[in-house]
Amino acid sequence: MGLFFKDDLVQFAPRAISISGHEYCLKKAEAGELARLLLLEKEVYAGRRPWDGEVFAEELRRRDSLYLLLLEGDFLVGAIGCRFSLSKAHITFLAVMPKEQGQGIGSYLVQTVLDLAKSADLKAVTLEVRVENKKAQELYRQLGFEDNFVRKNYYDNDDRPDSDGLNMICHLRKKN
């Protein structure tokens, strides 16, 4: 176990999975797959890039983070990123290719992180989502997340006026 997180959480063996009748491979992202993550981000955010290549590269190097890629053949369908500490996990990134949305892929990726956190006996998983992104909030609520608090101007890297982030939390163990 590391000082601030559980080392075994960032280990992840590739696995074959099926979602809505499609076969995929879920695997840990490696530094050499940075271009794939940037392309996914560009597609999902309609050309905007909330994170640049340096941010992704740093995330992939961090010892306390895990990024998972969902591939259909060689095609990147979706990805999720998270950081782990001794008591919780924080989802830092979730994206599903627009043509693949609505098929349960995002739910599967989030549930995978929840399962990893539960297996490590963590207390909670948190994430941020834009206040106006009601579709994503509904998905997270269906998976057990609750509204926690609002971070004013959380998304300050673009020109959109709706830059507040809603922090959501999923408690994995009963509060004492």
PDB file of N, CA and C in Angstrom, residues 128-141 162-167:
ATOM      1  N   GLU A 128     -17.124  15.485 -10.664  1.00  0.00           N
ATOM      2  CA  GLU A 128     -17.747  16.759 -10.986  1.00  0.00           C
ATOM      3  C   GLU A 128     -18.421  16.645 -12.339  1.00  0.00           C
ATOM      4  N   VAL A 129     -19.537  17.365 -12.466  1.00  0.00           N
ATOM      5  CA  VAL A 129     -20.279  17.414 -13.715  1.00  0.00           C
ATOM      6  C   VAL A 129     -20.817  18.841 -13.850  1.00  0.00           C
ATOM      7  N   ARG A 130     -20.909  19.325 -15.074  1.00  0.00           N
ATOM      8  CA  ARG A 130     -21.464  20.672 -15.262  1.00  0.00           C
ATOM      9  C   ARG A 130     -22.868  20.749 -14.668  1.00  0.00           C
ATOM     10  N   VAL A 131     -23.161  21.846 -14.032  1.00  0.00           N
ATOM     11  CA  VAL A 131     -24.463  22.038 -13.386  1.00  0.00           C
ATOM     12  C   VAL A 131     -25.600  21.852 -14.383  1.00  0.00           C
ATOM     13  N   GLU A 132     -25.412  22.280 -15.637  1.00  0.00           N
ATOM     14  CA  GLU A 132     -26.501  22.183 -16.618  1.00  0.00           C
ATOM     15  C   GLU A 132     -26.559  20.828 -17.328  1.00  0.00           C
ATOM     16  N   ASN A 133     -25.623  19.932 -17.060  1.00  0.00           N
ATOM     17  CA  ASN A 133     -25.603  18.636 -17.747  1.00  0.00           C
ATOM     18  C   ASN A 133     -26.518  17.648 -17.014  1.00  0.00           C
ATOM     19  N   LYS A 134     -27.814  17.855 -17.202  1.00  0.00           N
ATOM     20  CA  LYS A 134     -28.825  17.052 -16.494  1.00  0.00           C
ATOM     21  C   LYS A 134     -28.805  15.585 -16.919  1.00  0.00           C
ATOM     22  N   LYS A 135     -28.486  15.326 -18.181  1.00  0.00           N
ATOM     23  CA  LYS A 135     -28.446  13.945 -18.673  1.00  0.00           C
ATOM     24  C   LYS A 135     -27.389  13.133 -17.917  1.00  0.00           C
ATOM     25  N   ALA A 136     -26.199  13.704 -17.779  1.00  0.00           N
ATOM     26  CA  ALA A 136     -25.129  13.010 -17.051  1.00  0.00           C
ATOM     27  C   ALA A 136     -25.483  12.875 -15.573  1.00  0.00           C
ATOM     28  N   GLN A 137     -26.067  13.918 -14.995  1.00  0.00           N
ATOM     29  CA  GLN A 137     -26.444  13.850 -13.580  1.00  0.00           C
ATOM     30  C   GLN A 137     -27.437  12.719 -13.335  1.00  0.00           C
ATOM     31  N   GLU A 138     -28.374  12.540 -14.240  1.00  0.00           N
ATOM     32  CA  GLU A 138     -29.359  11.461 -14.096  1.00  0.00           C
ATOM     33  C   GLU A 138     -28.671  10.097 -14.147  1.00  0.00           C
ATOM     34  N   LEU A 139     -27.731   9.940 -15.059  1.00  0.00           N
ATOM     35  CA  LEU A 139     -26.959   8.697 -15.134  1.00  0.00           C
ATOM     36  C   LEU A 139     -26.266   8.433 -13.797  1.00  0.00           C
ATOM     37  N   TYR A 140     -25.593   9.444 -13.263  1.00  0.00           N
ATOM     38  CA  TYR A 140     -24.868   9.268 -12.006  1.00  0.00           C
ATOM     39  C   TYR A 140     -25.821   8.950 -10.854  1.00  0.00           C
ATOM     40  N   ARG A 141     -26.966   9.604 -10.825  1.00  0.00           N
ATOM     41  CA  ARG A 141     -27.945   9.313  -9.760  1.00  0.00           C
ATOM     42  C   ARG A 141     -28.438   7.870  -9.849  1.00  0.00           C
ATOM     43  N   ASP A 162     -21.879  28.873 -18.235  1.00  0.00           N
ATOM     44  CA  ASP A 162     -22.341  27.855 -17.289  1.00  0.00           C
ATOM     45  C   ASP A 162     -21.159  27.029 -16.794  1.00  0.00           C
ATOM     46  N   SER A 163     -20.266  27.684 -16.068  1.00  0.00           N
ATOM     47  CA  SER A 163     -19.010  27.034 -15.729  1.00  0.00           C
ATOM     48  C   SER A 163     -18.980  26.416 -14.332  1.00  0.00           C
ATOM     49  N   ASP A 164     -20.114  26.389 -13.639  1.00  0.00           N
ATOM     50  CA  ASP A 164     -20.129  25.788 -12.307  1.00  0.00           C
ATOM     51  C   ASP A 164     -20.138  24.271 -12.417  1.00  0.00           C
ATOM     52  N   GLY A 165     -19.468  23.627 -11.476  1.00  0.00           N
ATOM     53  CA  GLY A 165     -19.429  22.171 -11.432  1.00  0.00           C
ATOM     54  C   GLY A 165     -20.184  21.648 -10.227  1.00  0.00           C
ATOM     55  N   LEU A 166     -21.000  20.632 -10.445  1.00  0.00           N
ATOM     56  CA  LEU A 166     -21.703  19.966  -9.349  1.00  0.00           C
ATOM     57  C   LEU A 166     -20.853  18.787  -8.905  1.00  0.00           C
ATOM     58  N   ASN A 167     -20.420  18.805  -7.650  1.00  0.00           N
ATOM     59  CA  ASN A 167     -19.699  17.664  -7.097  1.00  0.00           C
ATOM     60  C   ASN A 167     -20.747  16.663  -6.637  1.00  0.00           C
TER      61      ASN A 167
END
